[in-house]
PDB file of C-alpha atoms in Angstrom:
ATOM      1  CA  MET A   1      -0.016   1.775   1.663  1.00  0.00           C
ATOM      2  CA  THR A   2       1.001   0.030   4.874  1.00  0.00           C
ATOM      3  CA  THR A   3       3.234   2.532   5.987  1.00  0.00           C
ATOM      4  CA  VAL A   4       0.956   5.521   5.458  1.00  0.00           C
ATOM      5  CA  LEU A   5      -1.684   3.642   7.156  1.00  0.00           C
ATOM      6  CA  ILE A   6       0.565   2.867  10.143  1.00  0.00           C
ATOM      7  CA  ASP A   7       1.864   6.818  10.235  1.00  0.00           C
ATOM      8  CA  ILE A   8      -1.668   7.876  10.762  1.00  0.00           C
ATOM      9  CA  LEU A   9      -2.990   5.083  13.260  1.00  0.00           C
ATOM     10  CA  GLU A  10       0.024   5.225  15.649  1.00  0.00           C
ATOM     11  CA  PRO A  11       0.540   8.542  14.779  1.00  0.00           C
ATOM     12  CA  ASP A  12       3.994   8.913  13.630  1.00  0.00           C
ATOM     13  CA  PRO A  13       5.608  11.853  14.471  1.00  0.00           C
ATOM     14  CA  VAL A  14       7.356  12.605  11.270  1.00  0.00           C
ATOM     15  CA  PHE A  15       5.312  10.937   8.423  1.00  0.00           C
ATOM     16  CA  GLY A  16       1.863  11.144  10.228  1.00  0.00           C
ATOM     17  CA  GLU A  17       0.623  14.527   9.000  1.00  0.00           C
ATOM     18  CA  SER A  18       1.872  14.341   5.517  1.00  0.00           C
ATOM     19  CA  SER A  19       0.107  10.982   5.228  1.00  0.00           C
ATOM     20  CA  LYS A  20      -2.437  11.922   6.381  1.00  0.00           C
ATOM     21  CA  GLU A  21      -2.906  14.841   4.066  1.00  0.00           C
ATOM     22  CA  ALA A  22      -1.972  12.314   1.415  1.00  0.00           C
ATOM     23  CA  LEU A  23      -4.801  10.232   2.285  1.00  0.00           C
ATOM     24  CA  ARG A  24      -7.124  12.689   2.503  1.00  0.00           C
ATOM     25  CA  ARG A  25      -6.576  14.001  -0.863  1.00  0.00           C
ATOM     26  CA  CYS A  26      -6.943  10.549  -2.414  1.00  0.00           C
ATOM     27  CA  LEU A  27     -10.408  10.539  -0.620  1.00  0.00           C
ATOM     28  CA  ARG A  28     -11.814  13.513  -1.964  1.00  0.00           C
ATOM     29  CA  LYS A  29     -10.325  12.601  -5.477  1.00  0.00           C
ATOM     30  CA  ASP A  30     -11.705   8.778  -5.756  1.00  0.00           C
ATOM     31  CA  TYR A  31     -12.367   5.657  -3.312  1.00  0.00           C
ATOM     32  CA  VAL A  32      -9.625   4.281  -1.605  1.00  0.00           C
ATOM     33  CA  VAL A  33      -8.853   0.265  -1.049  1.00  0.00           C
ATOM     34  CA  ALA A  34      -6.192  -1.520   0.418  1.00  0.00           C
ATOM     35  CA  CYS A  35      -5.608  -5.265  -0.460  1.00  0.00           C
ATOM     36  CA  ASP A  36      -5.497  -8.174   1.839  1.00  0.00           C
ATOM     37  CA  ILE A  37      -1.749  -7.977   2.386  1.00  0.00           C
ATOM     38  CA  VAL A  38      -2.038  -4.216   3.574  1.00  0.00           C
ATOM     39  CA  TRP A  39      -4.798  -5.311   5.828  1.00  0.00           C
ATOM     40  CA  ALA A  40      -2.813  -8.576   7.576  1.00  0.00           C
ATOM     41  CA  GLU A  41       0.024  -6.381   7.870  1.00  0.00           C
ATOM     42  CA  ILE A  42      -2.042  -3.408   9.759  1.00  0.00           C
ATOM     43  CA  ALA A  43      -3.663  -5.989  11.646  1.00  0.00           C
ATOM     44  CA  THR A  44      -0.653  -6.841  13.367  1.00  0.00           C
ATOM     45  CA  ALA A  45      -0.741  -4.137  15.425  1.00  0.00           C
ATOM     46  CA  TYR A  46      -4.672  -4.657  16.696  1.00  0.00           C
ATOM     47  CA  GLN A  47      -4.706  -8.430  17.351  1.00  0.00           C
ATOM     48  CA  THR A  48      -6.327  -7.698  20.758  1.00  0.00           C
ATOM     49  CA  ASP A  49      -9.037  -5.590  18.784  1.00  0.00           C
ATOM     50  CA  VAL A  50      -9.200  -5.965  15.003  1.00  0.00           C
ATOM     51  CA  GLU A  51     -12.845  -5.294  15.195  1.00  0.00           C
ATOM     52  CA  ALA A  52     -11.979  -1.974  16.351  1.00  0.00           C
ATOM     53  CA  LEU A  53      -9.481  -1.780  13.247  1.00  0.00           C
ATOM     54  CA  LEU A  54     -12.179  -2.918  10.804  1.00  0.00           C
ATOM     55  CA  VAL A  55     -14.517   0.101  12.210  1.00  0.00           C
ATOM     56  CA  LEU A  56     -11.476   2.517  12.015  1.00  0.00           C
ATOM     57  CA  LEU A  57     -10.908   1.503   8.246  1.00  0.00           C
ATOM     58  CA  GLU A  58     -14.298   1.959   7.723  1.00  0.00           C
ATOM     59  CA  GLN A  59     -14.351   5.092   9.190  1.00  0.00           C
ATOM     60  CA  ILE A  60     -11.464   6.415   7.370  1.00  0.00           C
ATOM     61  CA  GLY A  61     -13.161   5.366   4.040  1.00  0.00           C
ATOM     62  CA  ILE A  62     -10.640   2.093   2.686  1.00  0.00           C
ATOM     63  CA  GLY A  63     -12.278  -0.138   1.318  1.00  0.00           C
ATOM     64  CA  PHE A  64     -11.077  -3.957   0.784  1.00  0.00           C
ATOM     65  CA  SER A  65      -9.864  -5.368  -2.414  1.00  0.00           C
ATOM     66  CA  PRO A  66      -8.508  -8.694  -2.210  1.00  0.00           C
ATOM     67  CA  LEU A  67      -5.759  -9.492  -4.255  1.00  0.00           C
ATOM     68  CA  SER A  68      -6.846 -11.401  -7.854  1.00  0.00           C
ATOM     69  CA  GLN A  69      -4.890 -14.274  -9.133  1.00  0.00           C
ATOM     70  CA  ASP A  70      -3.642 -12.312 -12.046  1.00  0.00           C
ATOM     71  CA  SER A  71      -1.828  -9.695  -9.769  1.00  0.00           C
ATOM     72  CA  ALA A  72      -0.613 -12.917  -7.640  1.00  0.00           C
ATOM     73  CA  LEU A  73       0.664 -14.317 -10.741  1.00  0.00           C
ATOM     74  CA  ALA A  74       2.169 -11.133 -11.887  1.00  0.00           C
ATOM     75  CA  ALA A  75       4.239 -10.481  -8.276  1.00  0.00           C
ATOM     76  CA  ALA A  76       5.608 -13.832  -8.745  1.00  0.00           C
ATOM     77  CA  ARG A  77       7.002 -12.813 -12.126  1.00  0.00           C
ATOM     78  CA  ILE A  78       8.195  -9.641 -11.036  1.00  0.00           C
ATOM     79  CA  TRP A  79       9.648 -11.195  -7.613  1.00  0.00           C
ATOM     80  CA  TYR A  80      11.370 -13.213  -9.849  1.00  0.00           C
ATOM     81  CA  ALA A  81      12.818 -10.675 -12.138  1.00  0.00           C
ATOM     82  CA  TYR A  82      14.276  -9.228  -9.473  1.00  0.00           C
ATOM     83  CA  ARG A  83      16.035 -12.277  -7.716  1.00  0.00           C
ATOM     84  CA  GLU A  84      17.379 -13.134 -11.266  1.00  0.00           C
ATOM     85  CA  LYS A  85      18.831  -9.761 -11.245  1.00  0.00           C
ATOM     86  CA  GLY A  86      20.600 -10.370  -7.939  1.00  0.00           C
ATOM     87  CA  GLY A  87      18.078  -8.600  -5.413  1.00  0.00           C
ATOM     88  CA  THR A  88      17.719 -10.116  -1.960  1.00  0.00           C
ATOM     89  CA  ARG A  89      15.706 -11.757   0.258  1.00  0.00           C
ATOM     90  CA  ARG A  90      15.368  -8.426   1.952  1.00  0.00           C
ATOM     91  CA  ARG A  91      12.522  -7.164  -0.258  1.00  0.00           C
ATOM     92  CA  ILE A  92       9.816  -9.775   0.681  1.00  0.00           C
ATOM     93  CA  ALA A  93       6.815 -11.414  -1.414  1.00  0.00           C
ATOM     94  CA  ALA A  94       4.635  -8.797   0.217  1.00  0.00           C
ATOM     95  CA  ASP A  95       6.132  -5.548  -1.328  1.00  0.00           C
ATOM     96  CA  PHE A  96       5.508  -7.200  -4.756  1.00  0.00           C
ATOM     97  CA  LEU A  97       1.881  -8.720  -4.166  1.00  0.00           C
ATOM     98  CA  ILE A  98       1.076  -4.792  -2.816  1.00  0.00           C
ATOM     99  CA  GLY A  99       2.880  -3.757  -5.895  1.00  0.00           C
ATOM    100  CA  ALA A 100       1.196  -6.106  -8.275  1.00  0.00           C
ATOM    101  CA  HIS A 101      -2.423  -5.243  -6.649  1.00  0.00           C
ATOM    102  CA  ALA A 102      -1.732  -1.752  -7.580  1.00  0.00           C
ATOM    103  CA  PHE A 103      -0.660  -2.121 -11.043  1.00  0.00           C
ATOM    104  CA  MET A 104      -3.627  -4.954 -12.244  1.00  0.00           C
ATOM    105  CA  GLN A 105      -6.340  -4.045 -10.060  1.00  0.00           C
ATOM    106  CA  CYS A 106      -5.975  -0.044  -8.777  1.00  0.00           C
ATOM    107  CA  ASP A 107      -5.130   3.082 -10.755  1.00  0.00           C
ATOM    108  CA  ARG A 108      -2.714   4.304  -8.391  1.00  0.00           C
ATOM    109  CA  LEU A 109      -0.715   3.525  -4.732  1.00  0.00           C
ATOM    110  CA  LEU A 110      -0.388   5.628  -2.181  1.00  0.00           C
ATOM    111  CA  SER A 111       3.041   4.832  -0.249  1.00  0.00           C
ATOM    112  CA  ARG A 112       6.411   5.950   1.238  1.00  0.00           C
ATOM    113  CA  ASP A 113       8.619   3.639  -0.499  1.00  0.00           C
ATOM    114  CA  SER A 114       8.771   5.316  -3.673  1.00  0.00           C
ATOM    115  CA  GLY A 115      12.038   4.356  -4.525  1.00  0.00           C
ATOM    116  CA  PHE A 116      11.133   0.340  -4.876  1.00  0.00           C
ATOM    117  CA  PHE A 117       7.804   0.613  -6.289  1.00  0.00           C
ATOM    118  CA  ARG A 118       9.148   3.292  -9.024  1.00  0.00           C
ATOM    119  CA  GLU A 119      11.761   0.674 -10.137  1.00  0.00           C
ATOM    120  CA  TYR A 120       9.632  -2.424 -10.358  1.00  0.00           C
ATOM    121  CA  PHE A 121       6.153  -0.862 -10.918  1.00  0.00           C
ATOM    122  CA  SER A 122       6.754   2.009 -13.122  1.00  0.00           C
ATOM    123  CA  ASP A 123       3.330   2.083 -14.657  1.00  0.00           C
ATOM    124  CA  VAL A 124       1.590   2.527 -11.444  1.00  0.00           C
ATOM    125  CA  THR A 125       0.969   6.096 -10.442  1.00  0.00           C
ATOM    126  CA  LEU A 126       2.627   6.303  -7.223  1.00  0.00           C
ATOM    127  CA  ILE A 127       1.210   9.177  -4.634  1.00  0.00           C
ATOM    128  CA  VAL A 128       4.224   9.871  -1.838  1.00  0.00           C
ATOM    129  CA  PRO A 129       3.049  11.680   1.290  1.00  0.00           C
ATOM    130  CA  THR A 130       5.672  14.186   0.709  1.00  0.00           C
ATOM    131  CA  SER A 131       4.220  15.100  -2.348  1.00  0.00           C
ATOM    132  CA  VAL A 132       0.674  14.878  -2.286  1.00  0.00           C
ATOM    133  CA  ASP A 133      -0.269  15.883  -5.664  1.00  0.00           C
ATOM    134  CA  VAL A 134      -2.740  12.997  -6.503  1.00  0.00           C
ATOM    135  CA  THR A 135      -3.955  14.536  -9.860  1.00  0.00           C
TER     136      THR A 135
END
């Protein structure tokens, strides 16, 4: 979700439009939330005006959904399995926390990082902006 929001907020010349359209379709279909990890990642670009970011996310229609204890523990288990299989530290814990939040607390995930999430969170319905079918 972080990359999609950055695509929209920057705006990204390559992915901006497809990310915006994917988010629009998600908003038409259901309520859209981002977990605290996504909010923290996005807020790094708005250090001088975090209040403006909060207003903007509200105007877009994105709600805040904090990570539950169960989601955090699921992320730890999956990250451990990843490391046991030889996964490098290139993949940071935040990616696993976002995936676990989607798996445990939501019914789908909007992200451009399809390979990682399909491999480690295969039960999550993934919406990739280049293929914006949210059914």
